[in-house]
Amino acid sequence: MVLQSAWQSSETYTFVDTLSPAQIAWEWLRRNEAYRQDFAILRAADGAEEETLAALMRARWGLRFPDRSRT
């Protein structure tokens, strides 16, 4: 007997019906391994390099970081 995995179950994703377009984009983007690797590099950066990496994230992923803390 073959078991159906959770990602194939429509009940698993019923919450998507209530999400905004930005929230849907985030749900899918956060699962992207290339994005996760890029973000890990950005989190590890400091100083001027952080600004460069943030610019690269904006260019590559179309993201903005309006509430990013400067502490």
PDB file of C-alpha atoms in Angstrom:
ATOM      1  CA  MET A   1       0.000   0.000   0.000  1.00  0.00           C
ATOM      2  CA  VAL A   2       1.337   3.444  -0.962  1.00  0.00           C
ATOM      3  CA  LEU A   3       0.822   6.199   1.611  1.00  0.00           C
ATOM      4  CA  GLN A   4      -0.113   9.671   0.460  1.00  0.00           C
ATOM      5  CA  SER A   5       2.344  12.224   1.819  1.00  0.00           C
ATOM      6  CA  ALA A   6       1.071  15.389   3.547  1.00  0.00           C
ATOM      7  CA  TRP A   7       1.972  17.715   0.661  1.00  0.00           C
ATOM      8  CA  GLN A   8      -0.425  15.823  -1.576  1.00  0.00           C
ATOM      9  CA  SER A   9      -3.341  16.243   0.814  1.00  0.00           C
ATOM     10  CA  SER A  10      -5.582  19.204  -0.042  1.00  0.00           C
ATOM     11  CA  GLU A  11      -6.641  19.432   3.614  1.00  0.00           C
ATOM     12  CA  THR A  12      -3.053  20.251   4.568  1.00  0.00           C
ATOM     13  CA  TYR A  13      -3.181  23.463   2.551  1.00  0.00           C
ATOM     14  CA  THR A  14      -6.689  24.788   3.209  1.00  0.00           C
ATOM     15  CA  PHE A  15      -5.122  27.700   5.138  1.00  0.00           C
ATOM     16  CA  VAL A  16      -3.794  29.027   1.804  1.00  0.00           C
ATOM     17  CA  ASP A  17      -7.327  30.101   0.850  1.00  0.00           C
ATOM     18  CA  THR A  18      -7.202  32.789   3.554  1.00  0.00           C
ATOM     19  CA  LEU A  19      -3.743  34.200   2.756  1.00  0.00           C
ATOM     20  CA  SER A  20      -2.945  37.476   1.044  1.00  0.00           C
ATOM     21  CA  PRO A  21      -0.787  37.399  -2.112  1.00  0.00           C
ATOM     22  CA  ALA A  22       2.251  38.462  -0.043  1.00  0.00           C
ATOM     23  CA  GLN A  23       1.631  35.689   2.477  1.00  0.00           C
ATOM     24  CA  ILE A  24       1.293  33.104  -0.295  1.00  0.00           C
ATOM     25  CA  ALA A  25       4.551  34.320  -1.834  1.00  0.00           C
ATOM     26  CA  TRP A  26       6.282  33.952   1.536  1.00  0.00           C
ATOM     27  CA  GLU A  27       4.931  30.421   2.062  1.00  0.00           C
ATOM     28  CA  TRP A  28       6.467  29.303  -1.215  1.00  0.00           C
ATOM     29  CA  LEU A  29       9.633  31.389  -1.060  1.00  0.00           C
ATOM     30  CA  ARG A  30      10.626  30.157   2.394  1.00  0.00           C
ATOM     31  CA  ARG A  31      10.650  26.611   1.044  1.00  0.00           C
ATOM     32  CA  ASN A  32      13.104  27.498  -1.737  1.00  0.00           C
ATOM     33  CA  GLU A  33      16.549  26.132  -0.856  1.00  0.00           C
ATOM     34  CA  ALA A  34      18.417  28.747  -2.907  1.00  0.00           C
ATOM     35  CA  TYR A  35      16.532  31.530  -1.086  1.00  0.00           C
ATOM     36  CA  ARG A  36      17.273  29.935   2.286  1.00  0.00           C
ATOM     37  CA  GLN A  37      20.991  29.791   1.468  1.00  0.00           C
ATOM     38  CA  ASP A  38      21.035  33.416   0.314  1.00  0.00           C
ATOM     39  CA  PHE A  39      19.187  34.541   3.431  1.00  0.00           C
ATOM     40  CA  ALA A  40      21.582  32.626   5.703  1.00  0.00           C
ATOM     41  CA  ILE A  41      24.475  34.512   4.109  1.00  0.00           C
ATOM     42  CA  LEU A  42      22.654  37.819   4.615  1.00  0.00           C
ATOM     43  CA  ARG A  43      21.969  37.054   8.280  1.00  0.00           C
ATOM     44  CA  ALA A  44      25.627  36.223   8.879  1.00  0.00           C
ATOM     45  CA  ALA A  45      26.876  39.448   7.231  1.00  0.00           C
ATOM     46  CA  ASP A  46      27.695  42.607   9.125  1.00  0.00           C
ATOM     47  CA  GLY A  47      28.498  46.228   8.306  1.00  0.00           C
ATOM     48  CA  ALA A  48      28.697  47.464   4.718  1.00  0.00           C
ATOM     49  CA  GLU A  49      28.621  43.911   3.379  1.00  0.00           C
ATOM     50  CA  GLU A  50      25.113  43.546   4.828  1.00  0.00           C
ATOM     51  CA  GLU A  51      23.881  46.413   2.649  1.00  0.00           C
ATOM     52  CA  THR A  52      25.427  44.800  -0.418  1.00  0.00           C
ATOM     53  CA  LEU A  53      23.826  41.459   0.356  1.00  0.00           C
ATOM     54  CA  ALA A  54      20.451  43.111   1.035  1.00  0.00           C
ATOM     55  CA  ALA A  55      20.696  44.757  -2.392  1.00  0.00           C
ATOM     56  CA  LEU A  56      21.456  41.384  -3.952  1.00  0.00           C
ATOM     57  CA  MET A  57      18.441  39.831  -2.191  1.00  0.00           C
ATOM     58  CA  ARG A  58      16.238  42.627  -3.507  1.00  0.00           C
ATOM     59  CA  ALA A  59      17.542  42.121  -7.032  1.00  0.00           C
ATOM     60  CA  ARG A  60      17.444  38.320  -7.037  1.00  0.00           C
ATOM     61  CA  TRP A  61      14.275  37.707  -5.035  1.00  0.00           C
ATOM     62  CA  GLY A  62      12.361  40.975  -5.415  1.00  0.00           C
ATOM     63  CA  LEU A  63      12.337  41.514  -1.664  1.00  0.00           C
ATOM     64  CA  ARG A  64      12.353  44.577   0.542  1.00  0.00           C
ATOM     65  CA  PHE A  65      13.296  44.700   4.204  1.00  0.00           C
ATOM     66  CA  PRO A  66      11.402  47.778   5.489  1.00  0.00           C
ATOM     67  CA  ASP A  67      11.412  46.825   9.185  1.00  0.00           C
ATOM     68  CA  ARG A  68      14.934  45.427   9.431  1.00  0.00           C
ATOM     69  CA  SER A  69      16.534  46.269  12.743  1.00  0.00           C
ATOM     70  CA  ARG A  70      19.848  48.120  12.771  1.00  0.00           C
ATOM     71  CA  THR A  71      20.954  46.852  16.205  1.00  0.00           C
TER      72      THR A  71
END
